Amino acid sequence: MTNQDQMLREKAYEEVKKYKDIVESDCYRLKYHLMPPVGLLNDPNGFIQFKGTYHLFYQWNPFNTGHGAKFWGHYSSKNLVDWQHHDIALAPSDWFDKNGCYSGSAIEHDDKLYLFYTGNVKDENNQRETYQVIAESKDGETFEKKGVVVELPEGYTAHFRDPKVWKHEDHFYMIIGAQSEDLTGKAVLFRSTDLFNWEHLGPIAGAHLTPFADFGYMWECPDLIELDGQDVLIFSPQGLEPEGIHYQNLYQAGYVVGKLDYEKARLEHGSFIELDRGFEFYAPQTTLDETGRRILIGWLGMPEEREDAHPTIEHKWIHAMTLPRELTLKEGKLYQKPVEELKMLRKEAVYDADVELKSEPRALVGVEEEALELLVEVNDSRTSSFEIQICNIATISYNPTDKLFKLERVSFVDGNTIEERFCQLDHVNEIQVFLDTSSIEVFINGGEEVFTARIYPDENEKGIVFTAEEKIIMNVKAWTL
């Protein structure tokens, strides 16, 4: 470890100690989601199960709640529920990453853990350079940078980042999010036999590659996975314009399904589908665990969008991670279900009964916790529209006439504006809600659709109220978490 590296780490730890009491005094600190100890958290990085332990790294600016020279923070868990925070994994201390250790991934090889990340460098004129860097660890806790393994190839701008590495047959592959010189987004493929020497194969998908004519000016955080014999490219395109109920956030996160020709370096795929219909969800990353599950964690945030308005800023922190979700592919669509281990969070059941709804609002008695799981089984969603109001600040609802499921919230920017996000569903038979102080994650029909958002209710607003237009029966269960 260099002197510069040690100095940066010590400064970061000083910030944690300095603001510990202020951070922990915030009433909006989450109970069971991952957060930064201080400062800003964004993209999940290096998500992997290594020697039986899950590791999740994250983009971290410990010095303020804005974006800056990022470190890699580090959490680990044996069960995806109980997480331990570790020392800093990577600090921006070398010539190739002096302005930030940007996002990347992890892979196990020869009983070692390797991290791949983008080194961000800016000159005195704020011109950017990017390098893809490798770091090595024998124990999964301490990491040694081994240097640059990929420099910027011709045909791309310096917006070239977020390497995701995997092994397929006899080769390692790396996919990188990129912007080509014509200012359109691409996903770029590399190949290696040893993790250190990489061959540039070219873009496998992107604007001007079938079927996309123009699909954003930058693609971030690509992740290529295989499910049910299909290849799924998950990525976060920037620059999409809203289309009806779609693409309503500043930036999107979604996927395409198809088949990658590894020799031709081309992904033949279908249309883009959004992963999450809520307000704050971006830069997801997956891992394949030892049981064969494909698990996803996303950033419960949104870059550049109203970040200065979150009320947690006055307590010196911002943003969190989503819950881990198991992915399955059904008829060309990704389903996301909360991992089974999250049932370990359940404490006492505070409600378990059939609820008959009519036009009058019905409040659930005893369900006033700030950390709660709610499971609603709908008898027949085709008979009546209904809504569930949460903490007097968010409402989820379904209208069988237009087949629209909706999440509404009171804006945390002005405290008055009602904001809406939608998806279309033929029916609703199950709704699973995870409420955690200042976040909500809604899983519909076993993960067919998901809504994720930050909400900031008043401390005395913790009730849940059901309303229906016509008679409808629901089985409702709720647990404190």
Short mmCIF file of C-alpha atoms in Angstrom, two decimals:
data_model
loop_
_atom_site.label_atom_id
_atom_site.label_comp_id
_atom_site.label_asym_id
_atom_site.label_seq_id
_atom_site.Cartn_x
_atom_site.Cartn_y
_atom_site.Cartn_z
CA MET A 1 0.00 0.00 0.00
CA THR A 2 1.42 3.38 -1.02
CA ASN A 3 1.60 6.41 1.25
CA GLN A 4 -1.02 8.14 -0.90
CA ASP A 5 -3.33 5.16 -0.57
CA GLN A 6 -2.93 5.05 3.21
CA MET A 7 -3.48 8.80 3.52
CA LEU A 8 -6.74 8.67 1.54
CA ARG A 9 -8.04 5.76 3.58
CA GLU A 10 -7.27 7.54 6.85
CA LYS A 11 -9.06 10.68 5.66
CA ALA A 12 -12.12 8.61 4.76
CA TYR A 13 -12.16 6.92 8.17
CA GLU A 14 -11.88 10.33 9.82
CA GLU A 15 -15.04 11.42 8.01
CA VAL A 16 -16.88 8.33 9.27
CA LYS A 17 -15.86 9.06 12.86
CA LYS A 18 -16.49 12.79 12.58
CA TYR A 19 -20.08 12.48 11.41
CA LYS A 20 -21.07 9.15 12.98
CA ASP A 21 -23.48 10.68 15.51
CA ILE A 22 -25.06 13.03 12.95
CA VAL A 23 -25.61 10.20 10.46
CA GLU A 24 -27.05 7.80 13.01
CA SER A 25 -29.40 10.42 14.44
CA ASP A 26 -31.32 10.63 11.15
CA CYS A 27 -34.84 9.26 11.50
CA TYR A 28 -34.67 8.21 7.83
CA ARG A 29 -31.79 5.76 8.28
CA LEU A 30 -32.93 2.41 6.93
CA LYS A 31 -33.32 -0.68 9.11
CA TYR A 32 -32.43 -3.53 6.75
CA HIS A 33 -31.03 -1.96 3.57
CA LEU A 34 -27.34 -1.27 2.91
CA MET A 35 -26.28 2.39 3.23
CA PRO A 36 -23.01 4.33 3.36
CA PRO A 37 -21.56 5.04 6.82
CA VAL A 38 -21.28 8.65 5.66
CA GLY A 39 -21.38 10.52 2.35
CA LEU A 40 -22.69 9.25 -0.98
CA LEU A 41 -23.28 5.66 -2.08
CA ASN A 42 -24.07 4.75 -5.68
CA ASP A 43 -23.50 1.78 -8.02
CA PRO A 44 -23.20 -1.76 -6.63
CA ASN A 45 -19.84 -3.22 -7.67
CA GLY A 46 -18.07 -6.59 -7.57
CA PHE A 47 -21.12 -8.56 -6.44
CA ILE A 48 -19.96 -12.17 -5.95
CA GLN A 49 -20.05 -15.20 -3.68
CA PHE A 50 -16.43 -16.04 -2.85
CA LYS A 51 -15.53 -19.02 -0.64
CA GLY A 52 -19.09 -19.22 0.66
CA THR A 53 -19.42 -15.51 1.49
CA TYR A 54 -21.33 -12.91 -0.50
CA HIS A 55 -19.33 -9.75 -1.19
CA LEU A 56 -20.88 -6.50 -2.34
CA PHE A 57 -18.70 -3.49 -3.07
CA TYR A 58 -20.09 -0.06 -3.80
CA GLN A 59 -19.18 3.34 -5.18
CA TRP A 60 -18.49 5.59 -2.21
CA ASN A 61 -17.65 9.25 -1.76
CA PRO A 62 -17.00 9.58 1.98
CA PHE A 63 -16.25 13.31 1.86
CA ASN A 64 -19.63 14.73 0.85
CA THR A 65 -23.05 13.80 -0.51
CA GLY A 66 -22.16 14.80 -4.09
CA HIS A 67 -20.23 12.86 -6.71
CA GLY A 68 -16.45 13.02 -6.64
CA ALA A 69 -13.37 10.79 -6.50
CA LYS A 70 -14.94 7.44 -5.66
CA PHE A 71 -13.65 4.69 -3.39
CA TRP A 72 -14.87 1.10 -3.32
CA GLY A 73 -16.69 0.46 -0.04
CA HIS A 74 -17.17 -3.17 0.97
CA TYR A 75 -19.90 -5.26 2.62
CA SER A 76 -20.03 -9.05 3.09
CA SER A 77 -22.65 -11.53 4.24
CA LYS A 78 -23.13 -15.25 4.73
CA ASN A 79 -26.87 -15.10 4.13
CA LEU A 80 -27.77 -11.89 2.20
CA VAL A 81 -29.48 -10.58 5.34
CA ASP A 82 -26.80 -9.94 7.98
CA TRP A 83 -24.09 -7.72 6.49
CA GLN A 84 -20.66 -6.77 7.83
CA HIS A 85 -18.95 -3.54 6.76
CA HIS A 86 -15.24 -3.90 5.93
CA ASP A 87 -12.28 -1.62 5.41
CA ILE A 88 -12.05 0.22 2.09
CA ALA A 89 -11.30 -2.15 -0.79
CA LEU A 90 -9.99 0.39 -3.33
CA ALA A 91 -8.87 4.01 -2.99
CA PRO A 92 -8.19 6.48 -5.86
CA SER A 93 -4.47 6.68 -5.19
CA ASP A 94 -2.65 5.82 -8.45
CA TRP A 95 -2.00 7.63 -11.71
CA PHE A 96 -4.61 5.48 -13.50
CA ASP A 97 -7.45 6.09 -11.00
CA LYS A 98 -6.55 9.34 -9.23
CA ASN A 99 -10.00 10.85 -9.88
CA GLY A 100 -11.98 7.79 -8.92
CA CYS A 101 -12.14 4.01 -8.77
CA TYR A 102 -15.28 3.75 -10.86
CA SER A 103 -17.67 0.81 -11.20
CA GLY A 104 -16.76 -2.74 -12.09
CA SER A 105 -17.13 -6.40 -11.19
CA ALA A 106 -15.49 -9.41 -9.54
CA ILE A 107 -14.54 -12.92 -10.62
CA GLU A 108 -12.97 -15.89 -8.84
CA HIS A 109 -10.04 -17.64 -10.52
CA ASP A 110 -7.40 -20.02 -9.14
CA ASP A 111 -8.76 -19.56 -5.60
CA LYS A 112 -8.27 -15.78 -5.79
CA LEU A 113 -10.72 -12.92 -6.07
CA TYR A 114 -10.11 -10.43 -8.86
CA LEU A 115 -11.74 -7.01 -9.08
CA PHE A 116 -12.06 -5.15 -12.38
CA TYR A 117 -12.89 -1.46 -12.33
CA THR A 118 -12.58 1.73 -14.34
CA GLY A 119 -9.86 4.14 -13.33
CA ASN A 120 -11.02 7.71 -13.88
CA VAL A 121 -8.44 10.41 -14.63
CA LYS A 122 -8.99 14.10 -15.38
CA ASP A 123 -6.39 16.67 -16.43
CA GLU A 124 -6.20 20.35 -15.49
CA ASN A 125 -8.73 21.14 -18.24
CA ASN A 126 -11.18 18.55 -16.89
CA GLN A 127 -10.57 16.27 -19.88
CA ARG A 128 -11.25 12.64 -19.03
CA GLU A 129 -9.14 9.51 -19.48
CA THR A 130 -10.35 6.03 -18.56
CA TYR A 131 -8.47 2.80 -17.88
CA GLN A 132 -9.72 -0.68 -17.03
CA VAL A 133 -7.82 -1.92 -14.01
CA ILE A 134 -7.40 -5.26 -12.20
CA ALA A 135 -6.87 -5.87 -8.46
CA GLU A 136 -6.19 -9.18 -6.73
CA SER A 137 -7.04 -10.69 -3.35
CA LYS A 138 -6.38 -14.04 -1.68
CA ASP A 139 -8.69 -13.50 1.28
CA GLY A 140 -11.49 -11.33 -0.14
CA GLU A 141 -10.65 -8.47 2.25
CA THR A 142 -7.33 -6.93 1.20
CA PHE A 143 -6.67 -6.06 -2.43
CA GLU A 144 -3.54 -5.33 -4.43
CA LYS A 145 -3.85 -3.32 -7.62
CA LYS A 146 -2.10 -5.05 -10.50
CA GLY A 147 -2.45 -2.18 -12.97
CA VAL A 148 -4.14 -1.34 -16.25
CA VAL A 149 -5.32 -4.20 -18.45
CA VAL A 150 -7.37 -2.32 -21.08
CA GLU A 151 -6.76 1.15 -22.49
CA LEU A 152 -9.27 3.07 -24.55
CA PRO A 153 -9.58 1.54 -28.06
CA GLU A 154 -10.20 3.62 -31.16
CA GLY A 155 -13.74 4.59 -32.01
CA TYR A 156 -14.96 5.54 -28.52
CA THR A 157 -15.01 8.60 -26.31
CA ALA A 158 -13.54 8.51 -22.80
CA HIS A 159 -16.99 7.52 -21.54
CA PHE A 160 -15.87 3.90 -21.53
CA ARG A 161 -16.40 2.16 -18.20
CA ASP A 162 -17.99 -0.39 -15.85
CA PRO A 163 -16.31 -3.69 -16.87
CA LYS A 164 -18.26 -6.88 -16.11
CA VAL A 165 -16.16 -10.07 -16.40
CA TRP A 166 -17.27 -13.72 -16.69
CA LYS A 167 -16.00 -17.02 -18.04
CA HIS A 168 -17.53 -18.83 -21.01
CA GLU A 169 -16.04 -22.16 -22.06
CA ASP A 170 -12.25 -21.66 -22.31
CA HIS A 171 -12.13 -17.86 -22.31
CA PHE A 172 -12.83 -14.94 -20.05
CA TYR A 173 -15.02 -12.16 -21.41
CA MET A 174 -15.41 -8.53 -20.41
CA ILE A 175 -18.27 -6.27 -21.43
CA ILE A 176 -17.91 -2.51 -21.07
CA GLY A 177 -20.44 0.32 -21.26
CA ALA A 178 -19.39 2.87 -23.84
CA GLN A 179 -20.09 5.90 -25.93
CA SER A 180 -18.89 5.68 -29.53
CA GLU A 181 -17.44 8.70 -31.35
CA ASP A 182 -20.84 9.34 -32.97
CA LEU A 183 -22.12 9.96 -29.40
CA THR A 184 -24.34 6.88 -29.17
CA GLY A 185 -24.37 4.12 -26.54
CA LYS A 186 -22.69 0.74 -27.04
CA ALA A 187 -21.90 -2.48 -25.15
CA VAL A 188 -18.35 -3.53 -26.06
CA LEU A 189 -16.89 -7.04 -25.76
CA PHE A 190 -13.33 -8.18 -24.95
CA ARG A 191 -11.80 -11.67 -24.66
CA SER A 192 -8.90 -13.07 -22.64
CA THR A 193 -7.25 -16.35 -21.66
CA ASP A 194 -5.55 -15.08 -18.48
CA LEU A 195 -7.54 -12.02 -17.19
CA PHE A 196 -4.57 -9.72 -17.92
CA ASN A 197 -4.33 -9.61 -21.73
CA TRP A 198 -7.52 -8.63 -23.51
CA GLU A 199 -8.55 -8.69 -27.18
CA HIS A 200 -11.06 -6.09 -28.36
CA LEU A 201 -13.89 -7.87 -30.22
CA GLY A 202 -16.09 -4.83 -30.79
CA PRO A 203 -19.61 -3.73 -29.87
CA ILE A 204 -22.16 -6.52 -29.46
CA ALA A 205 -25.14 -4.15 -29.23
CA GLY A 206 -25.96 -0.47 -29.31
CA ALA A 207 -27.32 2.35 -31.37
CA HIS A 208 -27.19 1.65 -35.12
CA LEU A 209 -26.90 -2.09 -34.42
CA THR A 210 -30.09 -4.09 -35.10
CA PRO A 211 -32.75 -3.55 -33.84
CA PHE A 212 -31.76 -0.19 -32.34
CA ALA A 213 -31.58 2.83 -34.62
CA ASP A 214 -30.88 5.29 -31.82
CA PHE A 215 -31.07 4.32 -28.18
CA GLY A 216 -29.32 6.78 -25.93
CA TYR A 217 -25.99 8.60 -25.92
CA MET A 218 -24.32 6.34 -23.31
CA TRP A 219 -24.82 2.82 -21.98
CA GLU A 220 -23.67 2.26 -18.40
CA CYS A 221 -23.16 -0.81 -16.20
CA PRO A 222 -23.68 -3.64 -18.73
CA ASP A 223 -24.12 -7.17 -17.36
CA LEU A 224 -24.49 -10.17 -19.68
CA ILE A 225 -26.08 -13.23 -18.07
CA GLU A 226 -27.50 -16.56 -19.20
CA LEU A 227 -30.94 -17.69 -18.06
CA ASP A 228 -32.98 -20.61 -19.39
CA GLY A 229 -30.72 -20.98 -22.42
CA GLN A 230 -31.05 -17.30 -23.37
CA ASP A 231 -28.56 -14.44 -23.06
CA VAL A 232 -29.83 -11.38 -21.23
CA LEU A 233 -28.02 -8.06 -21.49
CA ILE A 234 -28.83 -5.78 -18.55
CA PHE A 235 -27.71 -2.17 -18.93
CA SER A 236 -28.52 1.44 -18.06
CA PRO A 237 -28.98 3.65 -21.12
CA GLN A 238 -28.80 7.42 -20.78
CA GLY A 239 -30.62 9.82 -23.08
CA LEU A 240 -33.95 8.09 -23.72
CA GLU A 241 -36.97 10.31 -24.19
CA PRO A 242 -40.22 9.44 -22.36
CA GLU A 243 -42.70 7.35 -24.36
CA GLY A 244 -46.14 7.18 -22.75
CA ILE A 245 -45.74 5.42 -19.40
CA HIS A 246 -42.20 4.30 -20.29
CA TYR A 247 -38.79 5.93 -19.66
CA GLN A 248 -40.12 8.44 -17.16
CA ASN A 249 -36.95 8.73 -15.05
CA LEU A 250 -33.94 10.81 -16.03
CA TYR A 251 -32.03 7.59 -16.81
CA GLN A 252 -33.29 4.03 -17.23
CA ALA A 253 -32.26 0.50 -16.29
CA GLY A 254 -33.46 -2.49 -18.26
CA TYR A 255 -32.57 -5.43 -20.46
CA VAL A 256 -32.84 -7.17 -23.80
CA VAL A 257 -33.13 -10.93 -24.37
CA GLY A 258 -31.43 -12.80 -27.20
CA LYS A 259 -28.41 -14.90 -28.10
CA LEU A 260 -24.77 -13.81 -28.19
CA ASP A 261 -22.60 -15.11 -31.01
CA TYR A 262 -19.25 -15.14 -29.22
CA GLU A 263 -17.26 -15.55 -32.44
CA LYS A 264 -18.98 -12.77 -34.36
CA ALA A 265 -19.33 -10.61 -31.23
CA ARG A 266 -22.94 -9.78 -31.97
CA LEU A 267 -26.02 -10.08 -29.77
CA GLU A 268 -29.23 -10.71 -31.69
CA HIS A 269 -31.94 -9.54 -29.35
CA GLY A 270 -35.45 -8.26 -28.86
CA SER A 271 -36.80 -4.99 -27.56
CA PHE A 272 -35.70 -3.14 -24.41
CA ILE A 273 -37.72 -3.79 -21.23
CA GLU A 274 -37.45 -1.69 -18.09
CA LEU A 275 -36.40 -3.62 -15.00
CA ASP A 276 -38.08 -1.45 -12.42
CA ARG A 277 -41.03 0.93 -12.81
CA GLY A 278 -40.33 3.08 -9.76
CA PHE A 279 -38.56 6.39 -9.22
CA GLU A 280 -35.15 5.35 -7.84
CA PHE A 281 -33.50 2.31 -9.41
CA TYR A 282 -30.28 2.28 -11.44
CA ALA A 283 -27.02 0.47 -12.28
CA PRO A 284 -28.07 -3.06 -11.21
CA GLN A 285 -25.51 -5.85 -11.03
CA THR A 286 -25.97 -9.62 -10.76
CA THR A 287 -24.04 -12.63 -9.54
CA LEU A 288 -24.45 -16.38 -9.92
CA ASP A 289 -24.22 -17.96 -6.49
CA GLU A 290 -23.18 -21.45 -5.44
CA THR A 291 -26.78 -22.72 -5.53
CA GLY A 292 -27.16 -21.65 -9.16
CA ARG A 293 -29.36 -18.63 -8.44
CA ARG A 294 -28.90 -15.44 -10.43
CA ILE A 295 -29.21 -12.64 -7.86
CA LEU A 296 -29.53 -8.93 -8.61
CA ILE A 297 -28.90 -5.87 -6.45
CA GLY A 298 -29.51 -2.34 -7.71
CA TRP A 299 -28.76 1.17 -6.59
CA LEU A 300 -31.78 2.63 -4.78
CA GLY A 301 -31.01 6.01 -6.28
CA MET A 302 -30.85 7.94 -9.52
CA PRO A 303 -27.80 9.88 -10.77
CA GLU A 304 -28.10 13.64 -11.12
CA GLU A 305 -31.85 13.65 -10.49
CA ARG A 306 -32.90 15.80 -7.50
CA GLU A 307 -30.03 14.48 -5.40
CA ASP A 308 -29.74 17.81 -3.59
CA ALA A 309 -33.35 17.53 -2.36
CA HIS A 310 -33.12 14.32 -0.31
CA PRO A 311 -33.68 15.19 3.36
CA THR A 312 -30.90 12.81 4.45
CA ILE A 313 -28.28 15.24 3.14
CA GLU A 314 -28.48 17.40 6.26
CA HIS A 315 -27.39 14.26 8.13
CA LYS A 316 -24.35 13.83 5.86
CA TRP A 317 -25.44 10.76 3.87
CA ILE A 318 -27.46 9.80 0.79
CA HIS A 319 -28.71 6.69 -1.07
CA ALA A 320 -28.90 2.94 -0.42
CA MET A 321 -29.01 -0.46 -2.13
CA THR A 322 -32.12 -2.41 -3.07
CA LEU A 323 -32.93 -5.75 -1.54
CA PRO A 324 -31.32 -8.73 -3.29
CA ARG A 325 -33.64 -10.25 -5.90
CA GLU A 326 -33.57 -13.67 -7.54
CA LEU A 327 -34.00 -13.51 -11.32
CA THR A 328 -35.87 -15.98 -13.50
CA LEU A 329 -36.83 -15.76 -17.16
CA LYS A 330 -40.41 -16.56 -18.13
CA GLU A 331 -41.57 -16.24 -21.73
CA GLY A 332 -38.90 -13.67 -22.52
CA LYS A 333 -39.49 -11.54 -19.41
CA LEU A 334 -37.35 -11.22 -16.29
CA TYR A 335 -39.11 -11.86 -13.00
CA GLN A 336 -37.57 -10.49 -9.81
CA LYS A 337 -38.44 -12.05 -6.47
CA PRO A 338 -37.00 -11.09 -3.09
CA VAL A 339 -34.49 -13.80 -2.17
CA GLU A 340 -35.83 -16.50 0.14
CA GLU A 341 -33.40 -15.53 2.92
CA LEU A 342 -35.26 -12.26 3.49
CA LYS A 343 -37.91 -14.24 5.36
CA MET A 344 -35.33 -14.34 8.17
CA LEU A 345 -36.12 -10.66 8.73
CA ARG A 346 -39.71 -11.45 9.74
CA LYS A 347 -40.48 -10.99 13.41
CA GLU A 348 -44.00 -11.28 14.68
CA ALA A 349 -46.96 -11.33 12.35
CA VAL A 350 -48.96 -8.21 13.13
CA TYR A 351 -51.82 -8.97 10.77
CA ASP A 352 -53.18 -12.11 9.09
CA ALA A 353 -56.78 -12.06 7.94
CA ASP A 354 -59.15 -11.78 5.01
CA VAL A 355 -60.12 -8.18 4.32
CA GLU A 356 -63.43 -7.39 2.66
CA LEU A 357 -63.22 -4.01 0.98
CA LYS A 358 -65.99 -1.73 -0.18
CA SER A 359 -65.99 1.97 -0.97
CA GLU A 360 -65.16 3.06 2.60
CA PRO A 361 -61.44 3.22 3.50
CA ARG A 362 -60.28 0.50 5.86
CA ALA A 363 -57.18 0.97 8.01
CA LEU A 364 -55.27 -2.08 9.19
CA VAL A 365 -55.21 -2.11 12.97
CA GLY A 366 -51.79 -2.75 14.49
CA VAL A 367 -49.86 -2.21 11.26
CA GLU A 368 -48.05 1.00 12.09
CA GLU A 369 -44.40 -0.07 11.91
CA GLU A 370 -41.74 1.80 9.93
CA ALA A 371 -40.07 -1.49 8.90
CA LEU A 372 -42.67 -3.88 7.52
CA GLU A 373 -43.37 -6.61 4.99
CA LEU A 374 -46.89 -6.67 3.57
CA LEU A 375 -48.22 -9.59 1.51
CA VAL A 376 -51.59 -9.10 -0.21
CA GLU A 377 -53.36 -11.85 -2.16
CA VAL A 378 -56.12 -10.42 -4.32
CA ASN A 379 -59.17 -12.65 -4.79
CA ASP A 380 -60.18 -11.22 -8.19
CA SER A 381 -58.61 -7.98 -9.39
CA ARG A 382 -60.94 -7.86 -12.40
CA THR A 383 -63.98 -7.02 -10.28
CA SER A 384 -62.90 -3.68 -8.84
CA SER A 385 -60.20 -1.06 -8.79
CA PHE A 386 -58.41 -0.72 -5.45
CA GLU A 387 -55.67 1.22 -3.74
CA ILE A 388 -53.37 0.82 -0.75
CA GLN A 389 -52.22 4.01 0.93
CA ILE A 390 -48.94 3.77 2.84
CA CYS A 391 -47.87 6.22 5.56
CA ASN A 392 -50.06 8.92 3.99
CA ILE A 393 -47.26 9.59 1.49
CA ALA A 394 -47.37 6.76 -1.07
CA THR A 395 -50.23 4.89 -2.76
CA ILE A 396 -50.21 1.76 -4.88
CA SER A 397 -53.31 1.03 -6.95
CA TYR A 398 -54.73 -1.03 -9.79
CA ASN A 399 -57.48 -0.21 -12.28
CA PRO A 400 -58.80 -3.29 -14.15
CA THR A 401 -60.47 -1.15 -16.81
CA ASP A 402 -57.28 0.36 -18.22
CA LYS A 403 -55.12 -2.45 -16.71
CA LEU A 404 -52.75 0.08 -15.12
CA PHE A 405 -50.88 -0.48 -11.89
CA LYS A 406 -49.70 2.78 -10.34
CA LEU A 407 -47.32 4.00 -7.65
CA GLU A 408 -47.93 7.53 -6.41
CA ARG A 409 -45.87 9.45 -3.91
CA VAL A 410 -45.72 12.92 -2.46
CA SER A 411 -42.64 14.60 -3.91
CA PHE A 412 -39.79 15.00 -1.44
CA VAL A 413 -38.69 18.07 -3.40
CA ASP A 414 -41.61 20.32 -2.48
CA GLY A 415 -43.75 18.14 -0.21
CA ASN A 416 -46.87 18.81 -2.30
CA THR A 417 -46.60 17.54 -5.87
CA ILE A 418 -48.04 14.08 -6.54
CA GLU A 419 -45.68 12.02 -8.70
CA GLU A 420 -46.75 8.89 -10.59
CA ARG A 421 -45.22 5.84 -12.22
CA PHE A 422 -47.14 3.12 -14.08
CA CYS A 423 -46.96 -0.32 -15.62
CA GLN A 424 -49.56 -2.34 -17.52
CA LEU A 425 -50.80 -5.68 -16.16
CA ASP A 426 -53.66 -7.91 -17.27
CA HIS A 427 -54.43 -8.77 -13.66
CA VAL A 428 -53.02 -8.53 -10.14
CA ASN A 429 -53.15 -11.56 -7.87
CA GLU A 430 -50.34 -10.78 -5.43
CA ILE A 431 -48.59 -7.69 -4.08
CA GLN A 432 -45.56 -7.91 -1.81
CA VAL A 433 -44.40 -4.67 -0.21
CA PHE A 434 -41.17 -4.05 1.71
CA LEU A 435 -41.35 -0.83 3.69
CA ASP A 436 -38.20 0.42 5.40
CA THR A 437 -38.32 3.83 7.09
CA SER A 438 -37.63 5.83 3.92
CA SER A 439 -37.90 3.32 1.08
CA ILE A 440 -40.52 1.14 -0.55
CA GLU A 441 -40.11 -1.87 -2.87
CA VAL A 442 -43.26 -3.34 -4.44
CA PHE A 443 -43.23 -6.78 -6.12
CA ILE A 444 -46.33 -7.66 -8.16
CA ASN A 445 -47.44 -11.14 -9.24
CA GLY A 446 -44.34 -12.89 -7.97
CA GLY A 447 -41.97 -10.31 -9.43
CA GLU A 448 -43.57 -9.80 -12.83
CA GLU A 449 -43.23 -6.07 -12.20
CA VAL A 450 -41.36 -4.12 -9.50
CA PHE A 451 -41.52 -0.53 -8.24
CA THR A 452 -38.70 0.92 -6.13
CA ALA A 453 -38.67 4.38 -4.56
CA ARG A 454 -37.50 6.57 -1.69
CA ILE A 455 -40.26 8.04 0.46
CA TYR A 456 -39.95 10.34 3.46
CA PRO A 457 -43.09 10.15 5.63
CA ASP A 458 -43.59 12.21 8.76
CA GLU A 459 -42.55 10.28 11.85
CA ASN A 460 -46.16 10.01 13.04
CA GLU A 461 -47.48 8.76 9.66
CA LYS A 462 -47.15 4.96 9.72
CA GLY A 463 -50.58 3.56 8.90
CA ILE A 464 -51.81 1.49 5.93
CA VAL A 465 -55.29 2.09 4.48
CA PHE A 466 -57.16 -0.01 1.88
CA THR A 467 -59.90 1.26 -0.43
CA ALA A 468 -61.87 -0.39 -3.25
CA GLU A 469 -64.42 0.90 -5.74
CA GLU A 470 -66.60 -2.22 -5.51
CA LYS A 471 -66.62 -5.20 -3.19
CA ILE A 472 -63.36 -7.16 -3.25
CA ILE A 473 -61.75 -9.64 -0.85
CA MET A 474 -58.03 -9.78 -0.08
CA ASN A 475 -55.97 -11.98 2.18
CA VAL A 476 -53.54 -9.68 3.98
CA LYS A 477 -50.48 -10.66 5.99
CA ALA A 478 -47.98 -8.30 7.59
CA TRP A 479 -44.77 -8.82 9.54
CA THR A 480 -42.56 -6.38 11.39
CA LEU A 481 -38.96 -6.50 10.15
#
